[in-house]
XYZ file of C-alpha atoms in Angstrom:
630
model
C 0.000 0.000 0.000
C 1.217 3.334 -0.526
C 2.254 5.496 2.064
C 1.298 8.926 3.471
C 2.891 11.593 1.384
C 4.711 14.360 3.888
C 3.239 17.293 4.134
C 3.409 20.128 6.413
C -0.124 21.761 5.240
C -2.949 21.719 7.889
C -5.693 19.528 7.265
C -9.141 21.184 6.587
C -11.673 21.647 4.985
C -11.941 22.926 1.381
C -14.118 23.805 -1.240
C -13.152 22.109 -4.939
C -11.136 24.587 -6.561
C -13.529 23.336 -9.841
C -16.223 24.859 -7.198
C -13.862 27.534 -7.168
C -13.530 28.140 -10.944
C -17.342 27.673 -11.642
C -18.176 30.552 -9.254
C -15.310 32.674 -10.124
C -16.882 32.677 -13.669
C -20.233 34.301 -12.095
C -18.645 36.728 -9.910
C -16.604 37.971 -13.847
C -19.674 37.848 -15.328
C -20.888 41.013 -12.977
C -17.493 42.498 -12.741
C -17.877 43.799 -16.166
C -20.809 46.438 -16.003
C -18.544 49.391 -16.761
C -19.868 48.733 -20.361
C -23.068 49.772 -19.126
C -22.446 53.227 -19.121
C -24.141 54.190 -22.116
C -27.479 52.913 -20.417
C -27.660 54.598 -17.955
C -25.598 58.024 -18.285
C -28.413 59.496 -20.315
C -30.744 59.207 -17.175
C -27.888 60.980 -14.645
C -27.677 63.712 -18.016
C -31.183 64.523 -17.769
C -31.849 64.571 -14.461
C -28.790 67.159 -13.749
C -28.821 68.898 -17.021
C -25.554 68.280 -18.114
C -23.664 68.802 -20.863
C -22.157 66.041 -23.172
C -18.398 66.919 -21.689
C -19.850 66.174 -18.241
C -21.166 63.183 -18.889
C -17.789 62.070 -20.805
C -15.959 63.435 -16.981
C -18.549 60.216 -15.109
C -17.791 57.607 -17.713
C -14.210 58.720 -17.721
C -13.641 58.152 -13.992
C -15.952 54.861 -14.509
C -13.177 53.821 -16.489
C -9.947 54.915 -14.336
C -11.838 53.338 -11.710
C -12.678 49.976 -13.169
C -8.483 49.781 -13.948
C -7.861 51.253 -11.084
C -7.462 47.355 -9.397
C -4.272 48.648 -7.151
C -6.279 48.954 -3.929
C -7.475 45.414 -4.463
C -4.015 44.014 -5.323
C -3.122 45.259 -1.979
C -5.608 43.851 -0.067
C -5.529 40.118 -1.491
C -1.847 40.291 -1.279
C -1.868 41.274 2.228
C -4.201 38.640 3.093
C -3.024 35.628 0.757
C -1.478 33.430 3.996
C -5.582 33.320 4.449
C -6.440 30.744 1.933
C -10.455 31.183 2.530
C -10.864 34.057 4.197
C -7.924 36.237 1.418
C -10.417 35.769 -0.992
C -13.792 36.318 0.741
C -12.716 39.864 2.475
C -11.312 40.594 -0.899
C -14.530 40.142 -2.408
C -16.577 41.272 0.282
C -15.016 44.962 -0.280
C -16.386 44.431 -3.794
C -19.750 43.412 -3.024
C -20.457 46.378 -0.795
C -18.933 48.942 -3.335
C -20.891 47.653 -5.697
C -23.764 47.728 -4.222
C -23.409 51.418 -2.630
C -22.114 53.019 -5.762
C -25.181 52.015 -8.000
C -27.617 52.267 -5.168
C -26.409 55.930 -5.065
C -26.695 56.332 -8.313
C -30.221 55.432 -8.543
C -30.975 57.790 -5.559
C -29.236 60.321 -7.773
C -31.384 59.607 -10.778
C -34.254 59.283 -9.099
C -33.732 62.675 -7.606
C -33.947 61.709 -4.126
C -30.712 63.245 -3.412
C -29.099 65.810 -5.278
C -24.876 65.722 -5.467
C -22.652 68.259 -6.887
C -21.350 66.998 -9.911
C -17.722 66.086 -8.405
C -20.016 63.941 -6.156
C -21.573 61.947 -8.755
C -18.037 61.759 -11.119
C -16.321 59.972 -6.890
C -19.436 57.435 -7.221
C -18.574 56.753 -10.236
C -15.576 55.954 -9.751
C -15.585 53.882 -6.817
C -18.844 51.708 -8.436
C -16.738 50.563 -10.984
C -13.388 50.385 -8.825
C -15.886 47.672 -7.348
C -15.088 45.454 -9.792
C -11.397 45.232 -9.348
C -12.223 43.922 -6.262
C -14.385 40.895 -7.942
C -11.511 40.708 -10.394
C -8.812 39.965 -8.076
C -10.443 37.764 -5.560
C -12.140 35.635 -8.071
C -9.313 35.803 -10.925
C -6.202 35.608 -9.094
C -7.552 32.434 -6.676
C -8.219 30.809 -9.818
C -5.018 31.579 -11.546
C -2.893 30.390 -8.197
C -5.640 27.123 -8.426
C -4.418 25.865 -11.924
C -0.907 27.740 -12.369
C -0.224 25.264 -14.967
C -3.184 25.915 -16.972
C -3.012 29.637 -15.834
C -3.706 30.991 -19.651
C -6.159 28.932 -20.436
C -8.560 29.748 -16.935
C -7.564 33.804 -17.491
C -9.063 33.320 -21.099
C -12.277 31.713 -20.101
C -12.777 33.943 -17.083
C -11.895 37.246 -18.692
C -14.281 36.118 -21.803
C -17.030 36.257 -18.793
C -16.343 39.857 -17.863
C -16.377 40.814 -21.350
C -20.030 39.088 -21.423
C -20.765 41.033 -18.780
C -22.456 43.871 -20.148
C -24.295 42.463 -22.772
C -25.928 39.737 -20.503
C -27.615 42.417 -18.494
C -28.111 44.430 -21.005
C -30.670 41.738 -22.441
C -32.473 41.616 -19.009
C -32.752 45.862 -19.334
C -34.382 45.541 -23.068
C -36.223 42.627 -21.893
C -38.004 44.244 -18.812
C -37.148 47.538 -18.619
C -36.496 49.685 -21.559
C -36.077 52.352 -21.526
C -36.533 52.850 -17.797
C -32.847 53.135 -17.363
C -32.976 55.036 -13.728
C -34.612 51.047 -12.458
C -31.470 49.756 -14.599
C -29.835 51.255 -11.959
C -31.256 49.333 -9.307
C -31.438 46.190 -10.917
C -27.242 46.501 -11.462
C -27.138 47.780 -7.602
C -29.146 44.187 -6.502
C -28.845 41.340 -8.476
C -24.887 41.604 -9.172
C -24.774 42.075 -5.436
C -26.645 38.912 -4.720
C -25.076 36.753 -7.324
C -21.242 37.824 -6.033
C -22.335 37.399 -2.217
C -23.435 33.845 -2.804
C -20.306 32.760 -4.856
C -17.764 34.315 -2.614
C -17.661 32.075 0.015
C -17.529 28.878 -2.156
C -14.256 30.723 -3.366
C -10.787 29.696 -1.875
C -6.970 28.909 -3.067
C -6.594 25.348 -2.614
C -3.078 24.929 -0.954
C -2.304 21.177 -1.567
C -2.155 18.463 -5.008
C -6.065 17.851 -5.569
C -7.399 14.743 -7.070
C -7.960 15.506 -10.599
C -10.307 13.675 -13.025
C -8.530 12.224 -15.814
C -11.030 14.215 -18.299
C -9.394 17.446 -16.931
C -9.318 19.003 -19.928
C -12.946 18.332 -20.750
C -13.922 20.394 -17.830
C -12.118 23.562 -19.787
C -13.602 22.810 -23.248
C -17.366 22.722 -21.455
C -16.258 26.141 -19.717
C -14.699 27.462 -24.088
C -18.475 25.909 -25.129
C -20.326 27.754 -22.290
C -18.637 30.733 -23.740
C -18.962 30.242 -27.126
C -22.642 29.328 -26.578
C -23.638 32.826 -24.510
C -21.418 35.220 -26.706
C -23.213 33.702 -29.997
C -26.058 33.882 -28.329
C -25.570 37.441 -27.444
C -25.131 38.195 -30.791
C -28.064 36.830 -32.414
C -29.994 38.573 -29.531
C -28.550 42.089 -30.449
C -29.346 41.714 -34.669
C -32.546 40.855 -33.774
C -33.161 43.514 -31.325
C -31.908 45.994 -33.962
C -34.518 44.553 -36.181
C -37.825 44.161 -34.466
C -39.360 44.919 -31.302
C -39.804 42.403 -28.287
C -42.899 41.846 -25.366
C -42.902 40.962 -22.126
C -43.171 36.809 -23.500
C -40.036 37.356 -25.849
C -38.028 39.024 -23.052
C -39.196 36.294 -20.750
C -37.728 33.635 -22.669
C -34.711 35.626 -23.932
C -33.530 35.709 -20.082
C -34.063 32.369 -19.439
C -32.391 31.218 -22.199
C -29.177 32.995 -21.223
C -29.587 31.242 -17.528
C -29.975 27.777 -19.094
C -26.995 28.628 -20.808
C -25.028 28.910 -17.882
C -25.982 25.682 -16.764
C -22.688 24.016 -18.145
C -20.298 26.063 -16.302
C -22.672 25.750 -12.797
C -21.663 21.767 -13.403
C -18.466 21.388 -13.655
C -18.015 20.747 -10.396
C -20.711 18.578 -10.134
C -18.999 16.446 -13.505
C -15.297 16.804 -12.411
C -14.169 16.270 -8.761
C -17.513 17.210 -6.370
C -17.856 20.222 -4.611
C -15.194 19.625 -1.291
C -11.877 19.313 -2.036
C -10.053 15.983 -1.492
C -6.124 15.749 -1.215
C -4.157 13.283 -3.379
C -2.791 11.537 -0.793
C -6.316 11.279 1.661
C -6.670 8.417 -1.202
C -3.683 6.240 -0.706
C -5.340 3.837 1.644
C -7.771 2.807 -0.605
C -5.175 1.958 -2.911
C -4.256 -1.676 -3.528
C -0.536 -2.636 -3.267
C -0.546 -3.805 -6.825
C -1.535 -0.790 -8.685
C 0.740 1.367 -6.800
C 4.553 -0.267 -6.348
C 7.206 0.626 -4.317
C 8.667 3.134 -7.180
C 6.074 4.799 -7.652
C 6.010 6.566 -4.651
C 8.721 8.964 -4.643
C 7.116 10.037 -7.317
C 3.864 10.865 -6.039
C 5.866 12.769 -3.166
C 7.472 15.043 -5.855
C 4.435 15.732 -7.297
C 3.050 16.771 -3.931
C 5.908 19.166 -3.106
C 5.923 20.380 -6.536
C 4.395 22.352 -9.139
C 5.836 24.092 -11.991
C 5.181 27.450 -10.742
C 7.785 27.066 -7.825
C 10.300 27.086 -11.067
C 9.370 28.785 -13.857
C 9.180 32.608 -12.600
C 10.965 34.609 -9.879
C 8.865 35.928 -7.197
C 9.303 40.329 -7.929
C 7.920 41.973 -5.285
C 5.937 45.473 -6.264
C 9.016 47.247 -5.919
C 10.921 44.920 -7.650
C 8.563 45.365 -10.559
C 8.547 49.148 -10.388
C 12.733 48.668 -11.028
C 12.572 46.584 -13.825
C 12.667 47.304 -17.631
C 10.308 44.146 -18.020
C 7.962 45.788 -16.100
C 7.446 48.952 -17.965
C 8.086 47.193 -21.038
C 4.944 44.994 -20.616
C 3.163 48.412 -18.925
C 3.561 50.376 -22.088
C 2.426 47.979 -24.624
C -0.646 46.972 -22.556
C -1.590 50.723 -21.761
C -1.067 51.593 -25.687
C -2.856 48.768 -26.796
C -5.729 48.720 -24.610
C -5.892 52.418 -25.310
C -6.312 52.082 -29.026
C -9.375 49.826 -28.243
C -11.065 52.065 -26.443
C -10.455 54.743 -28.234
C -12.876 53.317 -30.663
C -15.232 52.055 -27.829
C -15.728 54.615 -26.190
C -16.833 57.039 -29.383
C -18.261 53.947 -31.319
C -21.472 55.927 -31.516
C -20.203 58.704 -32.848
C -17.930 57.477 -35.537
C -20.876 55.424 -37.305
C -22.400 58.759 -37.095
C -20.368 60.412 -38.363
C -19.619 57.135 -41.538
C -23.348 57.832 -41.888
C -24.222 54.655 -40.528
C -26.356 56.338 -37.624
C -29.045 53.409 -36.812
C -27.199 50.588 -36.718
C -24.928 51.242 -34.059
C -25.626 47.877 -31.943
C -24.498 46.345 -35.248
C -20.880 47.232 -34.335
C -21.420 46.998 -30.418
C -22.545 43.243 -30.898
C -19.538 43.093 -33.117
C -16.755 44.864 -30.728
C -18.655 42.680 -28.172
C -18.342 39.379 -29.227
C -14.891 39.435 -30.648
C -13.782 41.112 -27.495
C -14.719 37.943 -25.860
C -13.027 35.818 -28.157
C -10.048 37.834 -27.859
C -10.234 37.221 -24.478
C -10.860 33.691 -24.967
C -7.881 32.786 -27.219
C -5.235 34.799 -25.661
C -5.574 32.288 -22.823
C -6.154 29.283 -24.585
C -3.866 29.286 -27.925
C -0.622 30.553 -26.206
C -0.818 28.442 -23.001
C -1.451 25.609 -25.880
C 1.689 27.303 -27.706
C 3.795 27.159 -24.817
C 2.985 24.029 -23.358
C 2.927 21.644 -27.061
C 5.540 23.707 -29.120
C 7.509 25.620 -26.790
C 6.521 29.276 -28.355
C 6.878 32.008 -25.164
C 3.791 33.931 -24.573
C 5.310 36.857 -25.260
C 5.541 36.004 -29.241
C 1.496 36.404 -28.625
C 1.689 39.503 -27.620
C 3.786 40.908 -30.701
C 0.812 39.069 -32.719
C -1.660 41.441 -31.109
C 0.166 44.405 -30.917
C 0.951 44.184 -34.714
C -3.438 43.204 -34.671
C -4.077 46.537 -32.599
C -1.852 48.566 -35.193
C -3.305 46.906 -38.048
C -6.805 48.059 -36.397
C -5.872 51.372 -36.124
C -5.423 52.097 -39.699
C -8.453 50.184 -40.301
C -10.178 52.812 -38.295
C -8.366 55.489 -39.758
C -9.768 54.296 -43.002
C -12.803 53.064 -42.720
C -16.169 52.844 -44.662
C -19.653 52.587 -43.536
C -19.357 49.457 -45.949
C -16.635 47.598 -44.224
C -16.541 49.335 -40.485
C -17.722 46.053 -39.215
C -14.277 43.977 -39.842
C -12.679 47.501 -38.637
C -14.598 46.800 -35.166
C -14.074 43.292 -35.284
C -10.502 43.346 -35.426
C -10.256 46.203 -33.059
C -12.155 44.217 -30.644
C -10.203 40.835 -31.092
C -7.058 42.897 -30.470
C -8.381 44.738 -27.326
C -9.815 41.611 -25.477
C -6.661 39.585 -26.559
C -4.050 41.944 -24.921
C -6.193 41.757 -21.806
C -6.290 38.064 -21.640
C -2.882 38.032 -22.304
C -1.364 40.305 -19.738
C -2.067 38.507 -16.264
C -0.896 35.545 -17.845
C 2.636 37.159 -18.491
C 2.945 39.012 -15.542
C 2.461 35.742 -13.485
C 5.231 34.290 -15.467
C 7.824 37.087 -15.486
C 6.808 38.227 -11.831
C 5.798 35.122 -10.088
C 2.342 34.424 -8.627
C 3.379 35.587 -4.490
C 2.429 39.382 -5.783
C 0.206 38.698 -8.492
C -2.463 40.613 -7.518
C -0.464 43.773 -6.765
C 1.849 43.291 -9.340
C -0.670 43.058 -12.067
C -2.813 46.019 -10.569
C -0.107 47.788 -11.036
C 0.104 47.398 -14.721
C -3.417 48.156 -14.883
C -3.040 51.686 -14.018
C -2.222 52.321 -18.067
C -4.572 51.294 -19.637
C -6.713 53.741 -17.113
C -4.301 56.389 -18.233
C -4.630 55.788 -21.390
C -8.542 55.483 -21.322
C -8.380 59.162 -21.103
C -5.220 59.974 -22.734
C -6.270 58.316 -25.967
C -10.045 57.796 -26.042
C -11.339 60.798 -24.220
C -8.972 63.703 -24.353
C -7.141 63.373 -27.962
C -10.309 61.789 -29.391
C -12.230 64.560 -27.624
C -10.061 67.162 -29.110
C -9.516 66.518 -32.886
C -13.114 65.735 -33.388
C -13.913 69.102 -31.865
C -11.622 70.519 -34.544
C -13.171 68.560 -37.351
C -16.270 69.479 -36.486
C -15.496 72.962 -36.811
C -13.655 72.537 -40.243
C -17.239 71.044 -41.429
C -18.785 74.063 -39.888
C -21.307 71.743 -37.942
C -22.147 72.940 -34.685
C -24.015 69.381 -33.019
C -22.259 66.747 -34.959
C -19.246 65.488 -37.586
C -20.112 63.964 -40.626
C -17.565 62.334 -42.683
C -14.048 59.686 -42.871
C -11.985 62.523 -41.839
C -13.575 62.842 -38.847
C -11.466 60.086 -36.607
C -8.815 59.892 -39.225
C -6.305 61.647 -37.672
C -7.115 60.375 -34.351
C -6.291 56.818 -35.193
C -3.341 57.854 -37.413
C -1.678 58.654 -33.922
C -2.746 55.997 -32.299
C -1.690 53.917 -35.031
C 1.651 55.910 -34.363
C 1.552 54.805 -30.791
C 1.040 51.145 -31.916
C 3.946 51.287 -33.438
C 5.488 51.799 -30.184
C 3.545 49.575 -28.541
C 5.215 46.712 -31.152
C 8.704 48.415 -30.456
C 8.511 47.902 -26.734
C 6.680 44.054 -26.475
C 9.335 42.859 -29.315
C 11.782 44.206 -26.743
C 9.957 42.441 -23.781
C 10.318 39.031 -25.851
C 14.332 39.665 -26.001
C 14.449 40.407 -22.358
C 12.399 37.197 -21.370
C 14.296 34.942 -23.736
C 16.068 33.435 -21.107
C 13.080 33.067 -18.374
C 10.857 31.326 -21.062
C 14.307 28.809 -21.993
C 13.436 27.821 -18.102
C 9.884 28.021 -18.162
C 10.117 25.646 -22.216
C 11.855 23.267 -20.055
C 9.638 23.301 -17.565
C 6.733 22.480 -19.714
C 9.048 19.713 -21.606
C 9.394 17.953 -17.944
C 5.829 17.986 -17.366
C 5.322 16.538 -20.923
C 7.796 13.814 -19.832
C 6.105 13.276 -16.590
C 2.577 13.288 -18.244
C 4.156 10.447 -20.427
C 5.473 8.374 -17.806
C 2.496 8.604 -15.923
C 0.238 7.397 -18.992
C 3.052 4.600 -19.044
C 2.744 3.499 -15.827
C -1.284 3.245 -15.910
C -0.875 1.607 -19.469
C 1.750 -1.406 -17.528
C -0.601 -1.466 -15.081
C -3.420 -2.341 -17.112
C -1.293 -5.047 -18.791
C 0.085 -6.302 -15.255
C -3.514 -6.566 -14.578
C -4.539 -8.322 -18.012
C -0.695 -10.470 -17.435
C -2.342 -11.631 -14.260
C -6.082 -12.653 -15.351
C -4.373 -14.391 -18.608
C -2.212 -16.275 -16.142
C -4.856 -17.655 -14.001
C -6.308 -18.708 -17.391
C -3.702 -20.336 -18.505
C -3.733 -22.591 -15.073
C -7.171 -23.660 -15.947
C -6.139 -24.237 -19.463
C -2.996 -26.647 -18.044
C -5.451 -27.728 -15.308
C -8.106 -28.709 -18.261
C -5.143 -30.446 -20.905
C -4.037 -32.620 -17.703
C -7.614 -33.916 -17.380
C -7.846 -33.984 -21.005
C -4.837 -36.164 -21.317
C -5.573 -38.854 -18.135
C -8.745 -39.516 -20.431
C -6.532 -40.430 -23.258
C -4.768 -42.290 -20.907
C -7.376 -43.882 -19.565
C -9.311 -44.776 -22.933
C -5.769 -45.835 -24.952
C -4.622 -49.402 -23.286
C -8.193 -50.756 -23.479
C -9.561 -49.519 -26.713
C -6.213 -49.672 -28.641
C -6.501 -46.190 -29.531
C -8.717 -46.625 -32.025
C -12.351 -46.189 -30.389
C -14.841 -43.266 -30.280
C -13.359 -42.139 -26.704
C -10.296 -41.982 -27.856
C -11.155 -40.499 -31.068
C -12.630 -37.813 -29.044
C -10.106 -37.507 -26.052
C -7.629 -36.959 -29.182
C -9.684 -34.205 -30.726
C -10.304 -32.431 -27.327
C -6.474 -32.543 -26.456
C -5.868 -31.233 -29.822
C -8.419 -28.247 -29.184
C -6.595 -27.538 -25.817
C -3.307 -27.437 -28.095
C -4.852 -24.520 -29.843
C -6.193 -22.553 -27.370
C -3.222 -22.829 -25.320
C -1.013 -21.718 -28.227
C -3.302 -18.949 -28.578
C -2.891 -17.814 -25.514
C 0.890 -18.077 -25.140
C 0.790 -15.912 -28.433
C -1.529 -13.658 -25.837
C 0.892 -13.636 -23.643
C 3.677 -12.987 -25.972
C 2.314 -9.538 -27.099
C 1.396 -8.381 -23.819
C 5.273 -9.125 -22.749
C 6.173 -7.146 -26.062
C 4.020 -3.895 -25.003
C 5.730 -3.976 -21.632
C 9.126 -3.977 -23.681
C 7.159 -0.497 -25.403
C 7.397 0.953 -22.335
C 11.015 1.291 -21.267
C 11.128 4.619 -19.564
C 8.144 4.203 -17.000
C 10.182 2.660 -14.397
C 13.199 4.206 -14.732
C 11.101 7.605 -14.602
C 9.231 6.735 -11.813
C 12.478 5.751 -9.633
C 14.958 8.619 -11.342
């Protein structure tokens, strides 16, 4: 029998981190409703008389608060000893900012208070600073749960914040449009409620779980889940552009994007159960023969280990702040991220001013939805990359910063005609690099400081959100407006042009600095390459072993056969004996003793030739034991 793996972790109690992941994916999907904005700002506008550059000041500070994740790096960092309660403070602090920020908001719009205007622009920014809060506990837990698939889970999870704003946007046009001021509400309670009952199912498992051997099925039903809601999304939004909806239609429009949930709510459920059980809590129900001797100093490397202890050195915030890899990584994600919402945030007004006015939630679906995906394969393809061909993440992110510039002169050049692949692309690019970027900072900086570490490179693209998308977008099309003499609106290509001719400009940089981050990283990913080579190696040997253990098995059965073969030929042949000295050989029960014996000849060669082949696939397999005992 195997015996008790050392440890020197505390036993208790656990929730699954599958649990983990499945709830983690509903707290993203309300950590998103900064998108919202454009719902809701025209009630706050009327209701305070305000003038377009007003309203741009709230969604602005919406958006440096919604990157503004430092205060929640600090806090999960400072707590991570806590493996339970790190997360649920973490997200706690979320829940209630939330909840107070759009609760005061809908007193606002409702009138029942009435705020200054720098009032209203702090609420704004601290309701959507709540969601860095539901970022970080849920995200980060998740990422520290699976480091080895840490891509692949910051893909699917970021997909579901992306989601996030179209999802309740279908309950608004389902129930309430256009009431937005009881939008308000609805985002101030049901978020709320949704978070408060996954937080406390959330926790950083600290020990090897048991796994299902399907592990990776468990991650394609979370990519379908995805794939399912964000087409679904889509179809919603066309058809909403094209006909009108009743209470019936609205009805079954939200519960059709609840039922589609329903694969990532059970996972847990499929894979592993809801508490978490330790590898080695299993080992006495293991029989001696299907785990030897050498197989257990194995097992007790694989307890004490996990790639993540190797492949990155553990930087410190200030460590970060000191490196060039840090501000490398900074500047291309701020840049990037910036030319993406530079089109976001004035989508409405550049299809005005293409002349496409009407069919604006055409090109939101679109930005939408490839967003996601973005989101989606930056996590999946380059942890695939990495792990199957040994291609560094980092060679990802010169594919989307060279995708971001090639958006920007899209932009720059678009046509009513074609501004849909313009928005696509743009969109792909923008919810790629943020995919991308947690993933590389927990490689280059380690996962101890993640959360801080990562906040930290969060405070571009907030930067930039204004930099780019409010003030130089804000700017030029002032100017081009007045060059067309229009004094309410611009109408025609030149309108952005210039506008994404810098940022195109800036993307230029933004390739510059992550080809440059790639150079400086060569030698971390070398480490990291043969990381992921080991665990290929160790994968193998561990396929080996349970393939010579199913043989050792079949070895066994076929040999008590092949006693009750022998056992049958010696009865077979006292009959002969028995029938040959009377009968002269010659008489039925010899003729049939002879033809049973010759029967048992057969099926005993056949066996032996059984036998044969099984010894011959154990002579396949001559690197299990010498892995298991190396």
């Amino acid at each position: 029998m195997c015996s008790a793996l050392p440890s020197n972790i505390k036993q208790s109690f656990y929730w699954s981190k599958w649990l983990t992941f499945s709830a983690s994916a509903l707290v993203m999907l309300c950590a998103g409703l900064s998108y919202s904005f454009g719902i809701w700002s025209d009630a706050i506008k009327k209701q305070y008389n305000l003038s377009q550059l007003q309203v741009a000041g709230i969604g602005t500070a919406g958006n440096v608060g919604g990157y503004m994740a430092i205060f929640a790096g600090l806090l999960y960092d400072w707590l991570r000893g806590m493996n339970r309660v790190g997360p649920v403070l973490t997200l706690l602090v979320g829940v209630a900012l939330h909840f107070l920020g759009y609760f005061g908001l809908w007193w606002a719009a409702r009138g029942i208070f009435q705020p200054p205007y720098w009032v209203l622009v702090i609420i704004a920014f601290f309701t959507c600073n709540a969601q860095t809060f539901m970022e970080t506990g849920a995200m980060v837990t998740s990422i520290r749960n699976f480091d080895t698939e840490r891509g692949t889970v910051i893909g699917i999870l970021k997909s579901f914040l992306g989601l996030s704003g179209s999802f309740f946007t279908t309950i608004y046009v389902s129930f309430l449009e256009p009431d937005a001021t009881s939008f308000l509400l609805l985002l101030a309670v049901v978020p709320s409620a949704i978070v408060l009952v996954c937080t406390f199912v959330i926790n950083f498992v600290p020990y090897i779980q048991v796994e299902p051997h399907t592990k990776s099925h468990a991650f394609h039903l979370a990519f379908t889940t995805v794939i399912g809601l964000a087409s679904y999304q889509a179809v919603i939004a066309l058809a909403r552009n094209s006909e009108d909806f009743d209470t019936w239609d609205g009805v079954l429009m939200t519960g059709a994007n609840i039922v589609l949930l329903f694969p990532i709510l059970a996972i847990p459920m499929i894979f592993g159960g809801l508490r978490s059980r330790r590898l080695r809590d299993l080992s006495p129900l293991v029989k001696a023969e299907d785990c030897p001797p050498e197989m257990e100093p194995f097992l007790e490397r694989q307890d004490r280990e996990t790639p993540s202890a190797v492949m990155s050195v553990e930087s410190t915030p200030l460590q970060c702040l000191r490196s060039q890899e840090f501000w490398l990584l900074f500047v291309t994600s701020a840049i990037t991220s910036g030319c993406g919402l530079t089109l976001l945030n004035n989508l409405a007004q550049m299809v005005e001013a293409l002349r496409g006015s009407g069919s604006t939630s055409v090109f939101v679906s679109v930005f939408s939805i490839t967003n996601c995906l973005g989101r989606l394969c930056s996590g999946f393809l380059p942890d695939r990359m990495l792990r199957e061909q040994d291609v560094p993440r980092t060679v990802s992110l010169i594919v989307l910063s060279v995708l971001a510039l090639v958006a920007c002169f899209l932009n720059a050049f678009a046509q009513i005609e074609w501004f849909a692949t313009a928005a696509g692309v743009t969109g792909f690019a923008f919810g790629g690099i943020q995919g991308i970027v947690p993933a590389l900072a927990s490689e280059i900086f380690g996962l101890r400081n993640l959360a801080t570490n990562y906040s930290m490179l969060q405070i571009g693209p907030a930067f930039c959100s204004y930099l780019q998308a409010t003030y130089l977008a804000g700017t030029l099309y002032e100017k081009a407006r007045q060059r067309h003499g229009d004094h309410v609106t611009c109408k025609g290509t030149d309108c952005f042009q210039v506008v994404f001719l810098i940022n195109a400009g800036l993307a230029v940089v933004a390739v510059v600095t992550s080809v440059l981050l790639w150079h400086r990283t060569r030698g971390l990913y070398h480490k990291v390459i043969e990381v992921t080579k080991a665990e290929r190696a160790k994968r193998g040997l561990q396929g080996e072993f349970e393939e010579a253990r199913s043989i050792m098995k079949k070895m066994g059965a076929e040999n008590k056969l092949m006693h009750a073969i022998l056992a049958q030929g010696r009865s077979l042949i006292g009959k002969l004996q028995e029938a040959m000295p009377s009968e002269e050989g010659n008489s039925p029960r010899a003729v049939d003793a002879m033809q049973d014996l010759g029967t048992f000849i057969g099926e005993a060669k056949r066996k032996l030739e059984e036998q044969a082949a099984l010894f011959k696939r154990m002579d396949d397999l001559p690197n299990w034991r010498r892995g298991l005992t190396g």
